[in-house]
Amino acid sequence: MIVQNVVAAGAQLTPTISMTPKRALKFSVAFTLFGASMHYLVSGRKEASLNKMITGAVLALASLLFL
């Protein structure tokens, strides 16, 4: 299904999602947590450390709360 927006001639386009400072901060915190979680998941797998892998999984879930 193709969705098209029809805009009248001369009308300004409005963004679908407006980026506010609060939203930018939430995205940056979420990506930072997700990056840390990937580090813990990968290093936990290499070292066969279940504690690191659980920490990585918890950080990955926590990063979803900020989105």
Tab-separated table of C-alpha atoms in Angstrom, residues 19-66:
chain	number	residue	atom	x	y	z
A	19	MET	CA	12.443	17.053	17.204
A	20	THR	CA	12.413	18.836	20.530
A	21	PRO	CA	15.359	19.049	22.948
A	22	LYS	CA	13.597	16.670	25.329
A	23	ARG	CA	13.037	14.100	22.579
A	24	ALA	CA	16.659	14.452	21.413
A	25	LEU	CA	17.857	13.796	24.966
A	26	LYS	CA	15.637	10.710	25.230
A	27	PHE	CA	16.986	9.344	21.938
A	28	SER	CA	20.595	9.966	22.975
A	29	VAL	CA	20.080	8.197	26.322
A	30	ALA	CA	18.362	5.281	24.581
A	31	PHE	CA	21.154	4.852	22.029
A	32	THR	CA	23.831	5.126	24.717
A	33	LEU	CA	22.138	2.435	26.807
A	34	PHE	CA	21.708	0.249	23.741
A	35	GLY	CA	25.377	0.621	22.835
A	36	ALA	CA	26.389	-0.354	26.365
A	37	SER	CA	24.045	-3.331	26.247
A	38	MET	CA	25.623	-4.596	23.034
A	39	HIS	CA	29.063	-4.360	24.653
A	40	TYR	CA	27.908	-6.423	27.628
A	41	LEU	CA	26.127	-8.986	25.448
A	42	VAL	CA	29.128	-9.506	23.145
A	43	SER	CA	31.751	-9.591	25.904
A	44	GLY	CA	29.537	-11.853	28.005
A	45	ARG	CA	29.270	-14.305	25.139
A	46	LYS	CA	33.025	-14.269	24.494
A	47	GLU	CA	33.860	-14.795	28.162
A	48	ALA	CA	30.928	-17.175	28.788
A	49	SER	CA	29.748	-14.886	31.573
A	50	LEU	CA	26.037	-15.213	32.233
A	51	ASN	CA	26.037	-12.172	34.533
A	52	LYS	CA	27.326	-9.904	31.748
A	53	MET	CA	24.778	-11.271	29.317
A	54	ILE	CA	21.924	-10.682	31.767
A	55	THR	CA	23.199	-7.146	32.379
A	56	GLY	CA	23.274	-6.552	28.628
A	57	ALA	CA	19.723	-7.826	28.245
A	58	VAL	CA	18.485	-5.585	31.067
A	59	LEU	CA	20.229	-2.560	29.526
A	60	ALA	CA	18.694	-3.349	26.127
A	61	LEU	CA	15.224	-3.463	27.664
A	62	ALA	CA	15.911	-0.274	29.610
A	63	SER	CA	16.888	1.493	26.394
A	64	LEU	CA	13.455	0.707	24.962
A	65	LEU	CA	11.829	2.581	27.840
A	66	PHE	CA	13.411	5.826	26.642
